[in-house]
Coordinates of C-alpha atoms in Angstrom, one line a residue:
X1 CA -36.0 -44.8 -20.9
X2 CA -34.2 -42.6 -23.4
X3 CA -35.9 -40.9 -26.3
X4 CA -33.8 -38.8 -28.6
X5 CA -30.9 -38.9 -26.1
X6 CA -33.1 -37.4 -23.3
X7 CA -34.7 -39.0 -20.3
X8 CA -38.4 -39.6 -21.4
X9 CA -39.8 -40.9 -18.1
X10 CA -40.2 -37.9 -15.8
X11 CA -42.2 -36.4 -13.0
X12 CA -45.2 -34.3 -14.0
X13 CA -46.9 -31.3 -12.4
X14 CA -50.4 -30.5 -13.7
X15 CA -52.5 -27.7 -12.1
X16 CA -50.7 -28.2 -8.8
X17 CA -51.1 -32.0 -8.9
X18 CA -47.8 -33.9 -8.6
X19 CA -47.7 -37.2 -10.5
X20 CA -44.7 -39.5 -9.9
X21 CA -44.1 -40.1 -13.7
X22 CA -45.6 -39.9 -17.1
X23 CA -46.4 -43.6 -17.4
X24 CA -50.2 -43.8 -17.3
X25 CA -52.8 -46.5 -17.7
X26 CA -55.5 -45.3 -20.1
X27 CA -59.3 -45.8 -19.6
X28 CA -59.8 -49.1 -21.5
X29 CA -63.2 -50.8 -21.3
X30 CA -63.0 -54.3 -19.9
X31 CA -59.3 -53.8 -19.0
X32 CA -58.6 -50.9 -16.6
X33 CA -60.6 -52.2 -13.7
X34 CA -59.4 -51.8 -10.0
X35 CA -57.2 -54.9 -10.1
X36 CA -55.4 -53.8 -13.3
X37 CA -54.9 -50.2 -11.9
X38 CA -53.4 -51.6 -8.7
X39 CA -51.2 -54.0 -10.7
X40 CA -49.9 -51.2 -13.0
X41 CA -49.3 -48.8 -10.1
X42 CA -47.3 -51.5 -8.2
X43 CA -45.1 -51.8 -11.3
X44 CA -44.4 -48.1 -11.7
X45 CA -47.4 -46.5 -13.4
X46 CA -47.6 -42.9 -12.2
X47 CA -51.3 -42.6 -12.9
X48 CA -54.3 -44.8 -13.7
X49 CA -57.8 -44.1 -14.9
X50 CA -60.9 -46.1 -14.4
X51 CA -62.8 -47.8 -17.2
X52 CA -65.0 -45.4 -19.2
X53 CA -68.1 -44.6 -17.1
X54 CA -71.5 -43.8 -18.7
X55 CA -73.0 -40.5 -17.7
X56 CA -76.5 -41.9 -18.1
X57 CA -75.7 -44.9 -16.0
X58 CA -74.4 -42.6 -13.2
X59 CA -77.5 -40.5 -13.3
X60 CA -79.7 -43.5 -13.2
X61 CA -77.6 -45.1 -10.4
X62 CA -77.1 -48.3 -12.5
X63 CA -75.3 -51.0 -10.4
X64 CA -73.1 -52.1 -13.3
X65 CA -72.0 -48.5 -14.0
X66 CA -71.4 -47.8 -10.3
X67 CA -69.2 -50.9 -10.2
X68 CA -66.7 -49.2 -12.5
X69 CA -66.1 -46.6 -9.8
X70 CA -64.4 -49.1 -7.5
X71 CA -61.3 -47.1 -6.5
X72 CA -58.8 -47.4 -3.7
X73 CA -59.1 -45.0 -0.7
X74 CA -55.8 -43.3 -1.4
X75 CA -56.2 -43.4 -5.2
X76 CA -55.0 -40.3 -7.0
X77 CA -56.3 -41.5 -10.3
X78 CA -59.4 -40.3 -12.0
X79 CA -62.5 -41.6 -13.8
X80 CA -63.4 -41.1 -17.4
X81 CA -67.0 -40.1 -18.1
X82 CA -68.5 -40.6 -21.6
X83 CA -71.9 -39.7 -23.1
X84 CA -73.8 -37.4 -25.4
X85 CA -72.7 -33.8 -25.2
X86 CA -75.1 -32.5 -22.5
X87 CA -73.1 -30.5 -20.0
X88 CA -75.9 -30.5 -17.3
X89 CA -75.8 -34.3 -17.3
X90 CA -72.0 -34.4 -16.9
X91 CA -72.3 -32.0 -14.0
X92 CA -74.9 -34.1 -12.3
X93 CA -73.0 -37.3 -12.8
X94 CA -69.8 -35.8 -11.5
X95 CA -71.4 -34.7 -8.2

């Protein structure tokens, strides 16, 4: 894809992480589940993020919240945590 006469789709290097290209699937509630992430990666997406995951749900070990964490074994994507600004809860949920 060209943008301004230059190739816009390109490989990325972020903090030592090599990503095949800059086409990403964003964290969209009700949309970026495991099936959609696999579908998009199979069609060229360089990176895919899980649906947004509640920090409170993670801390409380809520089954519905945990279901959002369904990722492939070799997945190099990430998950998107959301919640009230309480750093200690984000730290606990991320562990």
